[in-house]
């Protein structure tokens, strides 16, 4: 076999082996990317649970705070100015968490089962008299248009998955 043919054969073998290595590398990167996405989804779920737990514990730790929350959901007219501020701060903190979860959902980083929980909370709390007063009284303007539009569409649909004030009676 002449030297030029040997070099050509070796070159072809090298190209073939190189293409196999590129393929193996791409498979490895795809697996790593999938694992990173799964980890990001787990972190997003944990962040939501932790955020909601912080707010819920804040409300549950004090009978006075729980009373403000319950009466505020029923109607902000049941609250004095300081209690109304406290109630709006709680709803605002919930809404901040919901907005982040909405973005994670839009980015396909939040599983549908977790998103359903978020959606039910958003609709149920903002459908209450006090929650709606927060949203329509200025809360809506504090959030990005995409989230606000989604909330308004959900509220307009009229579905209220649960009635938190009704559950406390």
mmCIF file of C-alpha atoms in Angstrom:
data_model
loop_
_atom_site.group_PDB
_atom_site.id
_atom_site.type_symbol
_atom_site.label_atom_id
_atom_site.label_comp_id
_atom_site.label_asym_id
_atom_site.label_seq_id
_atom_site.Cartn_x
_atom_site.Cartn_y
_atom_site.Cartn_z
ATOM 1 C CA UNK A 1 0.000 0.000 0.000
ATOM 2 C CA UNK A 2 1.536 3.296 -1.014
ATOM 3 C CA UNK A 3 2.191 5.854 1.717
ATOM 4 C CA UNK A 4 -0.402 8.306 0.375
ATOM 5 C CA UNK A 5 -3.139 5.649 0.586
ATOM 6 C CA UNK A 6 -2.054 4.718 4.131
ATOM 7 C CA UNK A 7 -2.217 8.359 5.179
ATOM 8 C CA UNK A 8 -5.686 8.676 3.627
ATOM 9 C CA UNK A 9 -6.931 5.524 5.449
ATOM 10 C CA UNK A 10 -5.481 6.720 8.748
ATOM 11 C CA UNK A 11 -7.072 10.141 8.161
ATOM 12 C CA UNK A 12 -10.468 8.505 7.571
ATOM 13 C CA UNK A 13 -10.098 6.393 10.721
ATOM 14 C CA UNK A 14 -9.183 9.541 12.663
ATOM 15 C CA UNK A 15 -12.233 11.398 11.348
ATOM 16 C CA UNK A 16 -14.465 8.445 12.224
ATOM 17 C CA UNK A 17 -13.081 8.219 15.781
ATOM 18 C CA UNK A 18 -13.373 12.000 16.133
ATOM 19 C CA UNK A 19 -17.022 11.926 15.124
ATOM 20 C CA UNK A 20 -17.698 9.157 17.662
ATOM 21 C CA UNK A 21 -16.045 11.237 20.390
ATOM 22 C CA UNK A 22 -18.098 14.282 19.404
ATOM 23 C CA UNK A 23 -21.278 12.189 19.566
ATOM 24 C CA UNK A 24 -20.351 10.784 23.012
ATOM 25 C CA UNK A 25 -19.592 14.317 24.238
ATOM 26 C CA UNK A 26 -22.972 15.575 23.000
ATOM 27 C CA UNK A 27 -24.783 12.721 24.748
ATOM 28 C CA UNK A 28 -22.882 13.487 27.962
ATOM 29 C CA UNK A 29 -23.751 17.195 27.730
ATOM 30 C CA UNK A 30 -27.419 16.379 27.106
ATOM 31 C CA UNK A 31 -27.504 14.188 30.215
ATOM 32 C CA UNK A 32 -25.777 16.872 32.288
ATOM 33 C CA UNK A 33 -28.187 19.544 31.031
ATOM 34 C CA UNK A 34 -31.175 17.360 31.905
ATOM 35 C CA UNK A 35 -29.782 16.777 35.402
ATOM 36 C CA UNK A 36 -29.185 20.500 35.920
ATOM 37 C CA UNK A 37 -32.749 21.253 34.783
ATOM 38 C CA UNK A 38 -34.117 18.690 37.245
ATOM 39 C CA UNK A 39 -32.072 20.208 40.040
ATOM 40 C CA UNK A 40 -33.284 23.704 39.120
ATOM 41 C CA UNK A 41 -36.875 22.475 39.194
ATOM 42 C CA UNK A 42 -36.340 20.948 42.622
ATOM 43 C CA UNK A 43 -34.824 24.193 43.872
ATOM 44 C CA UNK A 44 -37.775 26.156 42.475
ATOM 45 C CA UNK A 45 -40.235 23.886 44.279
ATOM 46 C CA UNK A 46 -38.287 24.193 47.506
ATOM 47 C CA UNK A 47 -38.093 27.987 47.191
ATOM 48 C CA UNK A 48 -41.869 28.162 46.787
ATOM 49 C CA UNK A 49 -42.538 25.911 49.755
ATOM 50 C CA UNK A 50 -40.074 27.851 51.909
ATOM 51 C CA UNK A 51 -41.513 31.214 50.884
ATOM 52 C CA UNK A 52 -45.095 30.165 51.566
ATOM 53 C CA UNK A 53 -44.089 28.565 54.861
ATOM 54 C CA UNK A 54 -42.456 31.793 56.020
ATOM 55 C CA UNK A 55 -45.613 33.786 55.325
ATOM 56 C CA UNK A 56 -47.926 31.160 56.786
ATOM 57 C CA UNK A 57 -45.849 30.847 59.958
ATOM 58 C CA UNK A 58 -45.910 34.620 60.316
ATOM 59 C CA UNK A 59 -49.696 34.549 60.215
ATOM 60 C CA UNK A 60 -50.085 31.446 62.373
ATOM 61 C CA UNK A 61 -47.720 32.505 65.161
ATOM 62 C CA UNK A 62 -50.035 35.105 66.585
ATOM 63 C CA UNK A 63 -53.753 35.075 67.209
ATOM 64 C CA UNK A 64 -53.816 38.818 66.516
ATOM 65 C CA UNK A 65 -52.086 38.402 63.144
ATOM 66 C CA UNK A 66 -54.311 35.467 62.223
ATOM 67 C CA UNK A 67 -57.307 37.616 63.117
ATOM 68 C CA UNK A 68 -56.082 40.417 60.842
ATOM 69 C CA UNK A 69 -55.568 37.905 58.022
ATOM 70 C CA UNK A 70 -58.998 36.293 58.464
ATOM 71 C CA UNK A 71 -60.881 39.593 58.823
ATOM 72 C CA UNK A 72 -58.913 41.126 55.947
ATOM 73 C CA UNK A 73 -59.813 38.288 53.601
ATOM 74 C CA UNK A 74 -63.455 38.824 54.525
ATOM 75 C CA UNK A 75 -63.308 42.596 53.978
ATOM 76 C CA UNK A 76 -60.724 45.317 54.476
ATOM 77 C CA UNK A 77 -63.533 47.372 55.989
ATOM 78 C CA UNK A 78 -63.177 45.111 59.041
ATOM 79 C CA UNK A 79 -59.648 46.463 59.618
ATOM 80 C CA UNK A 80 -58.276 49.707 60.998
ATOM 81 C CA UNK A 81 -55.570 51.518 59.012
ATOM 82 C CA UNK A 82 -52.661 49.689 60.660
ATOM 83 C CA UNK A 83 -54.315 46.299 60.279
ATOM 84 C CA UNK A 84 -55.104 47.080 56.634
ATOM 85 C CA UNK A 85 -51.428 47.856 56.050
ATOM 86 C CA UNK A 86 -50.473 44.598 57.758
ATOM 87 C CA UNK A 87 -52.974 42.653 55.645
ATOM 88 C CA UNK A 88 -51.789 44.269 52.409
ATOM 89 C CA UNK A 89 -48.175 43.487 53.317
ATOM 90 C CA UNK A 90 -49.074 39.813 53.722
ATOM 91 C CA UNK A 91 -50.983 39.681 50.437
ATOM 92 C CA UNK A 92 -48.178 41.594 48.731
ATOM 93 C CA UNK A 93 -45.610 39.102 49.976
ATOM 94 C CA UNK A 94 -47.731 36.234 48.713
ATOM 95 C CA UNK A 95 -48.101 38.004 45.367
ATOM 96 C CA UNK A 96 -44.327 38.495 45.087
ATOM 97 C CA UNK A 97 -43.860 34.750 45.515
ATOM 98 C CA UNK A 98 -46.650 33.999 43.066
ATOM 99 C CA UNK A 99 -45.109 36.288 40.449
ATOM 100 C CA UNK A 100 -41.801 34.434 40.716
ATOM 101 C CA UNK A 101 -43.572 31.086 40.483
ATOM 102 C CA UNK A 102 -45.506 32.352 37.452
ATOM 103 C CA UNK A 103 -42.228 33.193 35.726
ATOM 104 C CA UNK A 104 -40.777 29.786 36.619
ATOM 105 C CA UNK A 105 -43.932 28.187 35.226
ATOM 106 C CA UNK A 106 -43.630 30.203 32.006
ATOM 107 C CA UNK A 107 -39.976 29.129 31.739
ATOM 108 C CA UNK A 108 -41.057 25.478 32.196
ATOM 109 C CA UNK A 109 -39.090 25.285 35.453
ATOM 110 C CA UNK A 110 -42.073 24.507 37.674
ATOM 111 C CA UNK A 111 -43.924 21.198 37.337
ATOM 112 C CA UNK A 112 -47.628 21.379 36.486
ATOM 113 C CA UNK A 113 -48.611 19.827 39.822
ATOM 114 C CA UNK A 114 -46.784 22.553 41.754
ATOM 115 C CA UNK A 115 -48.174 25.246 39.478
ATOM 116 C CA UNK A 116 -51.717 24.042 40.183
ATOM 117 C CA UNK A 117 -51.157 24.678 43.908
ATOM 118 C CA UNK A 118 -49.859 28.184 43.169
ATOM 119 C CA UNK A 119 -52.760 28.902 40.833
ATOM 120 C CA UNK A 120 -55.303 27.761 43.416
ATOM 121 C CA UNK A 121 -53.760 30.001 46.072
ATOM 122 C CA UNK A 122 -53.605 33.021 43.757
ATOM 123 C CA UNK A 123 -57.187 32.695 42.626
ATOM 124 C CA UNK A 124 -58.592 31.831 46.048
ATOM 125 C CA UNK A 125 -56.854 34.604 47.973
ATOM 126 C CA UNK A 126 -57.291 37.307 45.332
ATOM 127 C CA UNK A 127 -60.954 36.311 44.860
ATOM 128 C CA UNK A 128 -61.658 37.093 48.494
ATOM 129 C CA UNK A 129 -63.046 40.550 49.199
ATOM 130 C CA UNK A 130 -59.836 41.708 50.862
ATOM 131 C CA UNK A 131 -57.551 40.068 48.329
ATOM 132 C CA UNK A 132 -59.468 41.683 45.494
ATOM 133 C CA UNK A 133 -59.278 45.066 47.243
ATOM 134 C CA UNK A 134 -55.494 44.679 47.392
ATOM 135 C CA UNK A 135 -55.228 43.648 43.731
ATOM 136 C CA UNK A 136 -57.578 46.267 42.271
ATOM 137 C CA UNK A 137 -56.522 48.975 44.740
ATOM 138 C CA UNK A 138 -52.955 49.138 43.469
ATOM 139 C CA UNK A 139 -51.394 45.719 43.905
ATOM 140 C CA UNK A 140 -51.929 44.829 40.263
ATOM 141 C CA UNK A 141 -49.819 47.790 39.105
ATOM 142 C CA UNK A 142 -46.829 46.581 41.145
ATOM 143 C CA UNK A 143 -46.314 43.483 39.004
ATOM 144 C CA UNK A 144 -45.143 42.784 35.487
ATOM 145 C CA UNK A 145 -47.854 42.976 32.836
ATOM 146 C CA UNK A 146 -47.674 39.274 31.965
ATOM 147 C CA UNK A 147 -48.365 38.181 35.534
ATOM 148 C CA UNK A 148 -51.055 40.845 36.012
ATOM 149 C CA UNK A 149 -52.779 39.801 32.786
ATOM 150 C CA UNK A 150 -52.730 36.138 33.830
ATOM 151 C CA UNK A 151 -54.155 36.986 37.288
ATOM 152 C CA UNK A 152 -56.910 39.130 35.781
ATOM 153 C CA UNK A 153 -57.882 36.372 33.349
ATOM 154 C CA UNK A 154 -58.012 33.821 36.180
ATOM 155 C CA UNK A 155 -60.105 36.140 38.361
ATOM 156 C CA UNK A 156 -62.446 36.893 35.449
ATOM 157 C CA UNK A 157 -63.034 33.150 34.964
ATOM 158 C CA UNK A 158 -64.810 33.164 38.329
ATOM 159 C CA UNK A 159 -63.364 29.910 39.640
ATOM 160 C CA UNK A 160 -62.454 29.983 43.329
ATOM 161 C CA UNK A 161 -60.827 26.634 44.248
ATOM 162 C CA UNK A 162 -61.301 27.207 47.972
ATOM 163 C CA UNK A 163 -62.687 29.820 50.343
ATOM 164 C CA UNK A 164 -60.153 30.439 53.092
ATOM 165 C CA UNK A 165 -62.491 32.610 55.176
ATOM 166 C CA UNK A 166 -65.250 30.047 54.813
ATOM 167 C CA UNK A 167 -62.909 27.324 56.028
ATOM 168 C CA UNK A 168 -62.369 29.172 59.310
ATOM 169 C CA UNK A 169 -66.037 29.384 60.258
#
